[in-house]
Coordinates of C-alpha atoms and ligand atoms in Angstrom, one line a residue:
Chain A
X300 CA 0.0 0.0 0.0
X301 CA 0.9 3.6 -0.6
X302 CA 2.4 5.5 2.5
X303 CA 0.6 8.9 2.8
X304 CA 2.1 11.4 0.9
X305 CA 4.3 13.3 3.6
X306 CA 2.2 16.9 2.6
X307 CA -0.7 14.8 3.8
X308 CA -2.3 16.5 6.8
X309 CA -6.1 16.3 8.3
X310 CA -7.9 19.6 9.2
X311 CA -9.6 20.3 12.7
X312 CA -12.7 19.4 11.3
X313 CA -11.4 15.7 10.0
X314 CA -9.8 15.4 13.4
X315 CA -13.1 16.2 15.4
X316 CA -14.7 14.1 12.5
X317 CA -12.5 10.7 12.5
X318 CA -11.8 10.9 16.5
X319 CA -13.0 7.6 17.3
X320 CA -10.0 6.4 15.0
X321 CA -7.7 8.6 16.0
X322 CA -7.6 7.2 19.5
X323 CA -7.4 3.9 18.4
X324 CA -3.5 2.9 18.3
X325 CA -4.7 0.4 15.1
X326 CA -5.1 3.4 13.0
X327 CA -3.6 6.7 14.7
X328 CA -3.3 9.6 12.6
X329 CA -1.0 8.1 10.7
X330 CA -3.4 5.7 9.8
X331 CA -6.3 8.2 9.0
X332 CA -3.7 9.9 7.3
X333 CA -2.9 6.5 5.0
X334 CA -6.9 6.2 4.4
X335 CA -6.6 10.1 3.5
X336 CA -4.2 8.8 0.7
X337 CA -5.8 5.9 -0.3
X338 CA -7.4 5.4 -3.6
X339 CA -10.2 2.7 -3.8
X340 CA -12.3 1.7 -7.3
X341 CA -15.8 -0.3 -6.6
X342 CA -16.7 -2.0 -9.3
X343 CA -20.6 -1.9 -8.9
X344 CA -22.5 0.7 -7.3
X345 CA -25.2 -2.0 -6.5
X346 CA -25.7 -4.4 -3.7
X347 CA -22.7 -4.8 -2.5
X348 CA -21.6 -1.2 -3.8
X349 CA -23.8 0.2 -1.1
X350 CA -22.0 -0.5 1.8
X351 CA -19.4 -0.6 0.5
X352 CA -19.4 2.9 -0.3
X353 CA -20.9 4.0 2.4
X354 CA -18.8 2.8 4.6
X355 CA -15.7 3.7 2.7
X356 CA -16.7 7.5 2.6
X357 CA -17.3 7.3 6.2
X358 CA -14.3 6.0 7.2
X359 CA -12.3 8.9 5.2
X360 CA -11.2 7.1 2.1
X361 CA -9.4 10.0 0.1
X362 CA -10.7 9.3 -3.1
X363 CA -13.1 6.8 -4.0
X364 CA -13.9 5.6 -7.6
X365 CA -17.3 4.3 -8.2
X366 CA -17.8 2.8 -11.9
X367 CA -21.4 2.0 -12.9
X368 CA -23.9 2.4 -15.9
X369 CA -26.8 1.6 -14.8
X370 CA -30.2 3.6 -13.4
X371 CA -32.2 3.0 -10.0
X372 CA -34.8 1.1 -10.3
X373 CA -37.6 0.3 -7.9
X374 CA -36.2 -3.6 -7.5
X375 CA -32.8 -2.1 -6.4
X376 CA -34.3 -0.9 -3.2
X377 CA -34.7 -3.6 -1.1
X378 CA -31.1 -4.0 -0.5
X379 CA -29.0 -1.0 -2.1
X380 CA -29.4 1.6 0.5
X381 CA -26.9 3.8 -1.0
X382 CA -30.0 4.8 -3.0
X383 CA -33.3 6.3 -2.1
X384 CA -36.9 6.1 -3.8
X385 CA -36.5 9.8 -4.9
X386 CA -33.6 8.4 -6.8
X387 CA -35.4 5.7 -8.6
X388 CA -34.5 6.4 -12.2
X389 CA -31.4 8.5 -11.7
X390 CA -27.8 7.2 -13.0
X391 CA -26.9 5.6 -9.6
X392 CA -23.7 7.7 -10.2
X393 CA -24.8 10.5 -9.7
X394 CA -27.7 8.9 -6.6
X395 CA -24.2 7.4 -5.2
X396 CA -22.6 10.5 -5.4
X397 CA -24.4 13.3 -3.9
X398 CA -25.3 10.3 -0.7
X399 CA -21.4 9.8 -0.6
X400 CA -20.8 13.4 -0.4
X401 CA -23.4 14.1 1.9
X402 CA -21.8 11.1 4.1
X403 CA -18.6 12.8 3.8
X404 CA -17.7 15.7 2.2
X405 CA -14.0 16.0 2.7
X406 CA -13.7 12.7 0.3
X407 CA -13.1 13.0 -3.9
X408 CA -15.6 10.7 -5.3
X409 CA -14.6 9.6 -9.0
X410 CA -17.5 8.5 -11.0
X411 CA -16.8 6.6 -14.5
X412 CA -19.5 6.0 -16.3
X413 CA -19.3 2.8 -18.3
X414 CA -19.5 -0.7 -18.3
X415 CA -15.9 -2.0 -17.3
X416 CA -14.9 -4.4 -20.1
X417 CA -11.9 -5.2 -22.0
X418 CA -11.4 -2.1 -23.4
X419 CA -11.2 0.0 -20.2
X420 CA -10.7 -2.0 -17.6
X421 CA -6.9 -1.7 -17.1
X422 CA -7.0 2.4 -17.8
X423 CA -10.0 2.3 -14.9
X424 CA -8.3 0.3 -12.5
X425 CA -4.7 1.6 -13.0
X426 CA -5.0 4.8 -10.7
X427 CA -6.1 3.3 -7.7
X428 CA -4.3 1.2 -5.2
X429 CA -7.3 -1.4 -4.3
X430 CA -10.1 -3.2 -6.5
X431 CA -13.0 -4.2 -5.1
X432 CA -15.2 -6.3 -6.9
X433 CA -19.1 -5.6 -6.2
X434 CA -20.3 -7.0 -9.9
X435 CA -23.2 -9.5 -10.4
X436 CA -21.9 -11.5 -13.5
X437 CA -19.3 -14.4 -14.2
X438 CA -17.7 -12.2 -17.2
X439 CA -17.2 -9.3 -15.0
X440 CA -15.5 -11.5 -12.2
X441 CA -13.4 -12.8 -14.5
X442 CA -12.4 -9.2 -16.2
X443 CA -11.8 -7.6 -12.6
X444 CA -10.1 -10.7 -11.5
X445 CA -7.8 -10.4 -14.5
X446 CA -6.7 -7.0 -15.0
X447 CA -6.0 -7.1 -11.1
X448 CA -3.9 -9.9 -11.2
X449 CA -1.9 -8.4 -14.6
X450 CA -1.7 -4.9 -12.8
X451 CA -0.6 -6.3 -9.7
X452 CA -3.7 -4.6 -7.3
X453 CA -5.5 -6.1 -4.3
X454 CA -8.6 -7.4 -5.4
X455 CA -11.3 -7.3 -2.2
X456 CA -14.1 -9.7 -3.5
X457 CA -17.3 -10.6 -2.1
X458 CA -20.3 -12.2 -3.7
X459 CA -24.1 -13.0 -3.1
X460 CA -26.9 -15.4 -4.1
X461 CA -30.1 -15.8 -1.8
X462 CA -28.7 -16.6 1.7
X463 CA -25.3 -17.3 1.3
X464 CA -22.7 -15.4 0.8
X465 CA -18.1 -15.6 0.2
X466 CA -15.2 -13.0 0.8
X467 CA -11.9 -13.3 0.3
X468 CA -9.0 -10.8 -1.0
X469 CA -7.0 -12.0 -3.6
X470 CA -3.8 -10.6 -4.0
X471 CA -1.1 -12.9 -6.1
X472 CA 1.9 -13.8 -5.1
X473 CA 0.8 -13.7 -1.4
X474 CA -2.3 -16.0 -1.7
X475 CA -4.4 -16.9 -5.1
X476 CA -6.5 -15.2 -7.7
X477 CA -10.6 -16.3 -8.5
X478 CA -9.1 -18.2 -11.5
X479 CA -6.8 -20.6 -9.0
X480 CA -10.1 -21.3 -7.0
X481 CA -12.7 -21.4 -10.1
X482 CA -10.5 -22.2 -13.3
X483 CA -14.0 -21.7 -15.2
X484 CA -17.5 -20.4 -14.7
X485 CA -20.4 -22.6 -14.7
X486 CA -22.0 -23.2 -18.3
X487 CA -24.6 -19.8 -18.7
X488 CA -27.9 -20.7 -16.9
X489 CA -26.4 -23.4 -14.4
X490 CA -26.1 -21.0 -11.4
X491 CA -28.9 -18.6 -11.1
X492 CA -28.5 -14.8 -10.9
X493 CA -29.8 -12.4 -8.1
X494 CA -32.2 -11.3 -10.9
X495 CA -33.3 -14.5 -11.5
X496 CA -32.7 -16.7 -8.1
X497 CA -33.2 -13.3 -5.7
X498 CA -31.2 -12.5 -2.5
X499 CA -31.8 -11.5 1.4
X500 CA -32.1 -7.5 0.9
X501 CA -29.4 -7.9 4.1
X502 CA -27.0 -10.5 2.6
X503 CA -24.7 -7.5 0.7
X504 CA -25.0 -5.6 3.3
X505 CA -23.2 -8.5 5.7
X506 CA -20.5 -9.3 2.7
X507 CA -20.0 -5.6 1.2
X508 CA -18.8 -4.5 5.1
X509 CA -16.4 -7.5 5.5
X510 CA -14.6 -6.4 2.1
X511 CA -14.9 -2.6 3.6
X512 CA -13.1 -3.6 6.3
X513 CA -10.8 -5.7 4.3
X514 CA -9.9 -2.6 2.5
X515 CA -9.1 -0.1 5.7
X516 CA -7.3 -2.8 6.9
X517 CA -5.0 -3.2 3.6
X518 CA -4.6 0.2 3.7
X519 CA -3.6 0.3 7.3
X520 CA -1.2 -2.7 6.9
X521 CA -3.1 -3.4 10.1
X522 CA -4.4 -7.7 11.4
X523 CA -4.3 -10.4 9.1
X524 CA -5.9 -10.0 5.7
X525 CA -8.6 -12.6 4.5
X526 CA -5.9 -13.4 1.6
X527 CA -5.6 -17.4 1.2
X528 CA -8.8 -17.7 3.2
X529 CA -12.6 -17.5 2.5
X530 CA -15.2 -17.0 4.5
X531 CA -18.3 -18.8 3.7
X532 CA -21.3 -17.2 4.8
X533 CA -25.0 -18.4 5.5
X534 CA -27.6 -16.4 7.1
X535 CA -30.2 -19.1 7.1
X536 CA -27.9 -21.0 10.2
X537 CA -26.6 -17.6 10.8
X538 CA -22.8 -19.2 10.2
X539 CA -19.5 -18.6 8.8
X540 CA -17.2 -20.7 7.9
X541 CA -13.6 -19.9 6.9
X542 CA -11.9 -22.0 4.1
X543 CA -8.2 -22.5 3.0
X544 CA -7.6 -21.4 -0.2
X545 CA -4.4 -21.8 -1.8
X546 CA -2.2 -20.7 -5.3
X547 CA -2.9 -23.4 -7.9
X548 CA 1.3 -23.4 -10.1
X549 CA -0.6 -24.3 -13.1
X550 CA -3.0 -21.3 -13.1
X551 CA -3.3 -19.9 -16.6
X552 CA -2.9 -16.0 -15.2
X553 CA -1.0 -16.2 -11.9
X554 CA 0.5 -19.5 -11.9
X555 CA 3.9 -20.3 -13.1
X556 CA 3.7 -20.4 -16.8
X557 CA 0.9 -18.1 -17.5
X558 CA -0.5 -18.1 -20.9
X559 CA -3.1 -15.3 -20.1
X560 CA -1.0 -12.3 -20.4
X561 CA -3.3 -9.8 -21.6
X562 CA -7.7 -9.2 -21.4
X563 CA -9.2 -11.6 -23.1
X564 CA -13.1 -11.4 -24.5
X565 CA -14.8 -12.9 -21.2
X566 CA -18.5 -12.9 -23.0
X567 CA -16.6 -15.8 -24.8
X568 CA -14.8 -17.0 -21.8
X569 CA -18.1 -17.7 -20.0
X570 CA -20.1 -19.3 -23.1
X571 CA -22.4 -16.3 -23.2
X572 CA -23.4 -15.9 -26.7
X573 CA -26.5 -13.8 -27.8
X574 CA -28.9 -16.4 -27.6
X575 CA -27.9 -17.4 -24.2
X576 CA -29.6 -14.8 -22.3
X577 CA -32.8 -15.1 -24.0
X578 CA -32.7 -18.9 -24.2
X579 CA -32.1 -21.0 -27.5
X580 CA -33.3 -20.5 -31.4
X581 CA -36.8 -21.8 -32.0
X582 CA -37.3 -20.1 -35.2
X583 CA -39.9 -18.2 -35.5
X584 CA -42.6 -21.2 -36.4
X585 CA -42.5 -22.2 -32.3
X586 CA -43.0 -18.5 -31.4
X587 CA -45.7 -16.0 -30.6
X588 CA -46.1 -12.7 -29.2
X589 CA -48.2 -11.6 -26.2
X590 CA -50.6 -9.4 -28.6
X591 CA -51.4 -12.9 -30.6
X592 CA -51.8 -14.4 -27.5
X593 CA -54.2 -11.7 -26.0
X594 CA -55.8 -11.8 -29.4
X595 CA -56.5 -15.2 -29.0
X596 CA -58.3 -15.0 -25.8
X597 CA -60.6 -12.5 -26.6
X598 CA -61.4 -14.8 -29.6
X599 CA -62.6 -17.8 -27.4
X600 CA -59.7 -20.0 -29.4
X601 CA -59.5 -22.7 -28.0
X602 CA -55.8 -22.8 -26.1
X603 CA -53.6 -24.1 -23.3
X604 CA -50.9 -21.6 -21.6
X605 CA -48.6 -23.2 -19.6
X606 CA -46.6 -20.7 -17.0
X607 CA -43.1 -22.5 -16.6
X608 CA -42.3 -20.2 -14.1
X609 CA -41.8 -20.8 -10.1
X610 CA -44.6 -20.8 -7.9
X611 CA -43.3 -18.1 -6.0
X612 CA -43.0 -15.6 -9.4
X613 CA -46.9 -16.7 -9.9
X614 CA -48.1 -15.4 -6.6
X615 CA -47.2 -12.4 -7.9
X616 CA -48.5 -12.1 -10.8
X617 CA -50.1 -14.8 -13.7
X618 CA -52.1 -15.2 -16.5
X619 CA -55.4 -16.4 -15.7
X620 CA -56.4 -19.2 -17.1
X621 CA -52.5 -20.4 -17.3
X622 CA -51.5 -23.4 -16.0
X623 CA -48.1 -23.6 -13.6
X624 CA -45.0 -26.3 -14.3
X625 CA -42.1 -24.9 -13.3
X626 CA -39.4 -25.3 -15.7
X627 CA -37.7 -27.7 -13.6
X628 CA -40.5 -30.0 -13.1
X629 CA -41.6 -30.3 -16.6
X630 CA -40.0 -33.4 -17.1
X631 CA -41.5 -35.1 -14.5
X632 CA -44.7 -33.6 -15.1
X633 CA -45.1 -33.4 -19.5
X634 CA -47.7 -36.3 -18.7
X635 CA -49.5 -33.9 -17.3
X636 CA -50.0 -32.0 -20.9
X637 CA -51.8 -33.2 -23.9
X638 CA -50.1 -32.7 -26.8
X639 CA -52.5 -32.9 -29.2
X640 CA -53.6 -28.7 -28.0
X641 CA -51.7 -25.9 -29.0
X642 CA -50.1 -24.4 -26.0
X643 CA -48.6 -20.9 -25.3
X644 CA -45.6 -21.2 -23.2
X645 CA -44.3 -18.6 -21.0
X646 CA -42.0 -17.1 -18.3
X647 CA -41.1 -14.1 -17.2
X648 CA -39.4 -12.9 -19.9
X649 CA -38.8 -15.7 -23.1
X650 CA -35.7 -17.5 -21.8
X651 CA -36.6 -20.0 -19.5
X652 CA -39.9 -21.0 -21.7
X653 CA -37.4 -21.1 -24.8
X654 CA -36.1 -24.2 -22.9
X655 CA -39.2 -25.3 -22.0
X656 CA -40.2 -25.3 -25.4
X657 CA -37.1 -27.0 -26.7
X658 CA -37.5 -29.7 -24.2
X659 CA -41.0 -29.7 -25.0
X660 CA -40.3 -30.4 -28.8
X661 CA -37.8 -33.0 -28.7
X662 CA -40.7 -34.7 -26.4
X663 CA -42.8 -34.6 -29.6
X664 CA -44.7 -32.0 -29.0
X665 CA -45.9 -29.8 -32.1
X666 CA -48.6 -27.5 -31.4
X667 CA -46.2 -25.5 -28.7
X668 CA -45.3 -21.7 -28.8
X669 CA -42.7 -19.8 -27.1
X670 CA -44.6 -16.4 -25.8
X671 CA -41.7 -13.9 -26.5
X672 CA -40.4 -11.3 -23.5
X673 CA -43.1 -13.7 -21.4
X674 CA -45.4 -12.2 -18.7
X675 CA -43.1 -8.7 -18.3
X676 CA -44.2 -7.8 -21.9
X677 CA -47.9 -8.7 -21.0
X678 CA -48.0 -6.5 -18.2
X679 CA -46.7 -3.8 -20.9
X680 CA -48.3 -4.5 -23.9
X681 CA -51.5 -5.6 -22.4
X682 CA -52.1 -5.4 -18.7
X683 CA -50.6 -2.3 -17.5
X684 CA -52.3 -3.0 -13.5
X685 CA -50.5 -6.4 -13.4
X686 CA -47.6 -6.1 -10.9
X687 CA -43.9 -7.2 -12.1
X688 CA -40.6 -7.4 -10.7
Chain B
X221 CA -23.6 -40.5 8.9
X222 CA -22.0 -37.9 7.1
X223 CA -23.1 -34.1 6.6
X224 CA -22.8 -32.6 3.3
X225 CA -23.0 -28.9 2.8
X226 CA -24.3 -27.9 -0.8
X227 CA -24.2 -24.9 -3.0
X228 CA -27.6 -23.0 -2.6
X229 CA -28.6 -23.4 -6.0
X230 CA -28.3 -27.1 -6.0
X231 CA -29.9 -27.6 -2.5
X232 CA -32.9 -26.0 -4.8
X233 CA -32.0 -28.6 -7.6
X234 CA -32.1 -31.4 -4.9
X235 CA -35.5 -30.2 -3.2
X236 CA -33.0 -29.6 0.1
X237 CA -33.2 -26.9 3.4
X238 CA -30.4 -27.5 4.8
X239 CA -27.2 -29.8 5.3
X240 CA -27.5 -33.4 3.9
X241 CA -27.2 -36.2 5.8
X242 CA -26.3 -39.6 4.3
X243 CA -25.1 -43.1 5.3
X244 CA -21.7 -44.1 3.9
X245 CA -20.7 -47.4 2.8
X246 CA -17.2 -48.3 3.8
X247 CA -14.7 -45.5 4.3
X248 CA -15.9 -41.6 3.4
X249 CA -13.7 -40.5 0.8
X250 CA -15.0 -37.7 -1.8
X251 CA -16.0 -40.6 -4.3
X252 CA -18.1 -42.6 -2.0
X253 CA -19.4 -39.5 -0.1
X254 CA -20.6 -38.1 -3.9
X255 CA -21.9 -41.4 -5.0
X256 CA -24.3 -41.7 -2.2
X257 CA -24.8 -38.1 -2.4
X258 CA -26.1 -38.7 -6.6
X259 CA -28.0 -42.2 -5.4
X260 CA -29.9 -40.4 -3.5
X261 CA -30.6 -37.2 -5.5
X262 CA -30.0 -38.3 -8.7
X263 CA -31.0 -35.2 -10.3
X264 CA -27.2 -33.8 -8.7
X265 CA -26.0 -36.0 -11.7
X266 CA -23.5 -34.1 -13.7
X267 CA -23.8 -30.3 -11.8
X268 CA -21.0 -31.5 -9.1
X269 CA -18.8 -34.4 -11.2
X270 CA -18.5 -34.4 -14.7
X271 CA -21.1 -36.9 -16.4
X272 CA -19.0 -38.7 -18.6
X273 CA -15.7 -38.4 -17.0
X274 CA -16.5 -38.4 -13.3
X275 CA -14.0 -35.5 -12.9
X276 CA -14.9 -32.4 -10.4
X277 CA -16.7 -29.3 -12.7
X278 CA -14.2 -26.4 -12.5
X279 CA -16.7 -24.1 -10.6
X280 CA -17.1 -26.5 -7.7
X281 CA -14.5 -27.2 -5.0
X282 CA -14.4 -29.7 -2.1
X283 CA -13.3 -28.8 1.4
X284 CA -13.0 -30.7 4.9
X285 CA -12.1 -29.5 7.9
X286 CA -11.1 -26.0 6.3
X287 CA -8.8 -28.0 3.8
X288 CA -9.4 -27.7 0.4
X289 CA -9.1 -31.5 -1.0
X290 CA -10.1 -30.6 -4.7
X291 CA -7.4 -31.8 -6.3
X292 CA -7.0 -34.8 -3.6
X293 CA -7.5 -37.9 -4.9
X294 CA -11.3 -39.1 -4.6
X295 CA -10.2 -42.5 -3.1
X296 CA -8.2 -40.8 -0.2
X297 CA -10.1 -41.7 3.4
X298 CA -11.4 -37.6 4.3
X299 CA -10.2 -36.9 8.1
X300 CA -12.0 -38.4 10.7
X301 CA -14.4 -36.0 12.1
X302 CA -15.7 -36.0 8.7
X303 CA -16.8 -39.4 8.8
X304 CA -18.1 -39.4 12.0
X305 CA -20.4 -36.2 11.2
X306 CA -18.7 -34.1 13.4
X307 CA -17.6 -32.2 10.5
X308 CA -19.4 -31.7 7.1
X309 CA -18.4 -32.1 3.6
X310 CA -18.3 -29.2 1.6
X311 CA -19.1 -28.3 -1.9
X312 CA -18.2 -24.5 -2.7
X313 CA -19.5 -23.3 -6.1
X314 CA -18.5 -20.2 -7.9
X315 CA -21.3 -17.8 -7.1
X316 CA -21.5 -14.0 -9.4
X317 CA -24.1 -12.1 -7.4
X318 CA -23.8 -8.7 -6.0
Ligands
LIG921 ZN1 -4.4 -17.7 -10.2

């Protein structure tokens, strides 16, 4: 880590400000004065950026770099309380911010814009002495774990699904990179997203404050960093549990003979191709859209829709007159359908019946339609009053 | 009896809550703790080992007692207290949520 730049000095008001610090012999002045220096990028301004950067401003971080593209939506709520309702629909940039600076306004706060990818990921991270990784997708793990490892940063990583939750810094040569623990992601659609799968509003809160204090303890040079160790965290038993995790030599980016020297194209990496986020390629013979559907209904056809949803997505909203199979059950349930009807498939938004319907076909059915962009684009299109999320 | 502690998304694949608890013939090592583990949720098939090849998936790791044995061999007897249930079995899988 950095030492603070000698001309580095706090004002009255950050003494009164960071007291309860100060008095601690951990941290010192010289301490607050090494936070005062530090430069931190969060990758994420979501979940786990929350806390993360709430904490961080808080604490006196010097500047912190926040990079983010996306806009506040009402689903972010329940868990990223670095933003308010008012701010639904704002950059969460700009929502992070003006609550940052509010928090703390002796701080720099360094906004970027973008989606960190191959392009800009090393001339992001560069500048600032620690990484940490708040993102919510394989590819973006990968990218951050990367360009850490090439540009020789601390990389402070936490990650969430449902109740459980890991941390761990990784920080080659001292202890591994994500790539000596998880060589490869799991094949697109294996392992759910929060999106998809949800998460306890709390969980980032729990993980995003272990990697804050990960990184003021870095910074500090202060206790033992969680570096060759990950703690395993689930709220349902209300337990952690800390693993040993160690170098693998034959890692392809921080092992002995390397042959990842440079950002690769991790959409590629991870098997994510076009057609992978909105499920597989019917052709357009095996689909429909929600206003033929809807068309249909008011006709009196004569039709079967068949939600292959969860039942938990269905309390909240449905078709009526739709029958539920979840996705997962359809095999041992397709006896359960008669395919001599013509059914209307759908999910929430295409993918997950796209499968359904694949599945559905190679059972022999022939009369089955994928319902595209699923019940989200029928609360659009055609029932505005029907909830979503 | 041996505990096993699953990923979350395949304790919802196996129709789990919690830890699973299985009988073990002869001694626990990681291949007979996962091949009770598939025989009795056979839809596990394939998301932990490798269908064909019977090799660990490169998102999942194993660990007892802290240790990480993923790259143990699957015939080597796992420490005591993890056959005798004192300790569990774990299977860590990459997780990207934030
Ligand atoms: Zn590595």
């Amino acid at each position: 880590m950095t030492p603070p730049n000698p001309g580095t000095e706090l004002s009255p008001q950050e003494i009164a400000r960071y007291s309860r610090h100060l008095i601690m012999p951990e941290v010192a002045l010289d301490g607050q004065k090494r936070l005062k220096a530090a430069k931190v990028l969060l990758i994420g301004a979501g979940g786990l950026g929350s806390p993360l950067g709430l904490y961080l401003a808080a604490a006196g971080v010097g500047r912190l770099g926040i990079v983010d593209f996306d806009v506040v939506d009402f689903s972010n709520l329940q868990r990223q309380v670095l933003h308010t309702t008012h701010d639904v629909g704002r950059r969460k940039l700009d929502s992070a911010a003006e609550h940052l600076h509010a928090i703390n306004p002796e701080i720099e706060i360094e906004t970027h814009e973008a989606r960190i990818s191959s392009a800009n990921a090393m001339d992001l991270i560069r500048p600032y002495d620690i990484v940490i990784d708040g993102t919510d997708n394989f590819p973006t793990r990968y990218l951050v774990n990367d360009a850490c490892v090439l540009l020789g940063k601390p990389n402070i990583y936490g990650s969430i699904f449902r109740f459980d939750g890991q941390a761990s810094v990784f920080a080659p040569p001292a202890g591994p990179c994500y790539r000596c623990l998880f060589p490869e992601p799991p094949p697109p659609g294996l392992v759910p997203s929060c999106a998809e799968g949800g998460v306890l509003g709390i969980l980032p809160g729990i993980i995003g404050c272990i990697q804050a204090t990960e990184a003021i303890k870095l910074i500090l040079g202060k206790g033992e960093p969680l570096i060759g160790r990950m703690l395993l965290f689930d709220a349902l038993r209300m337990k952690f549990r800390e693993i040993q995790v160690r170098r693998d030599p034959n890692c392809p980016l921080c092992g002995e003979n390397p042959t990842i020297t440079e950002l690769i194209d991790y959409e590629q990496f991870c098997g994510i191709r076009g057609d992978e986020v909105s499920g597989p390629q019917l052709g357009s013979q095996w689909e429909t859209t929600v206003e033929a559907v809807k068309a249909r209904l008011d006709s009196g056809d004569d039709f079967d829709i068949l939600d292959v949803r969860n039942p938990e997505e269905w309390q909240i909203c449905h078709i009526a007159g739709a029958k539920l199979i979840p996705v997962a059950d359809l095999p041992a349930r397709v006896h359960e359908l008669d395919s001599a009807r013509e059914i209307a498939v759908h999910c929430k938004t295409g993918a997950r019946s796209a499968k359904a319907v694949a599945f559905l076909r190679e059972a022999g059915f022939r009369k089955i339609k994928n319902v595209r962009g699923g019940i989200i684009e029928w609360a659009h299109k055609i029932d505005p009053s029907m909830p979503t999320y | 009896m041996i505990r096993v502690v699953l990923p979350a998304h395949l304790r919802t694949l196996a129709h789990v809550d919690g830890e699973v608890q299985l009988e073990v013939k002869g001694v626990a090592t990681q291949r007979s703790i996962l091949d009770a583990l598939e025989a009795r949720y056979p839809m596990l098939c394939g998301t932990i080992r490798d269908h064909v090849t019977q090799q660990r998936r490169p998102f999942i790791r194993f660990f007892a007692c802290e240790q990480d044995w993923s790259n143990e061999s699957p015939d080597t007897p796992l420490p005591e207290l993890v056959a005798t249930g004192v300790e569990p079995f774990l299977v860590v899988g990459a997780v990207a949520g934030g």
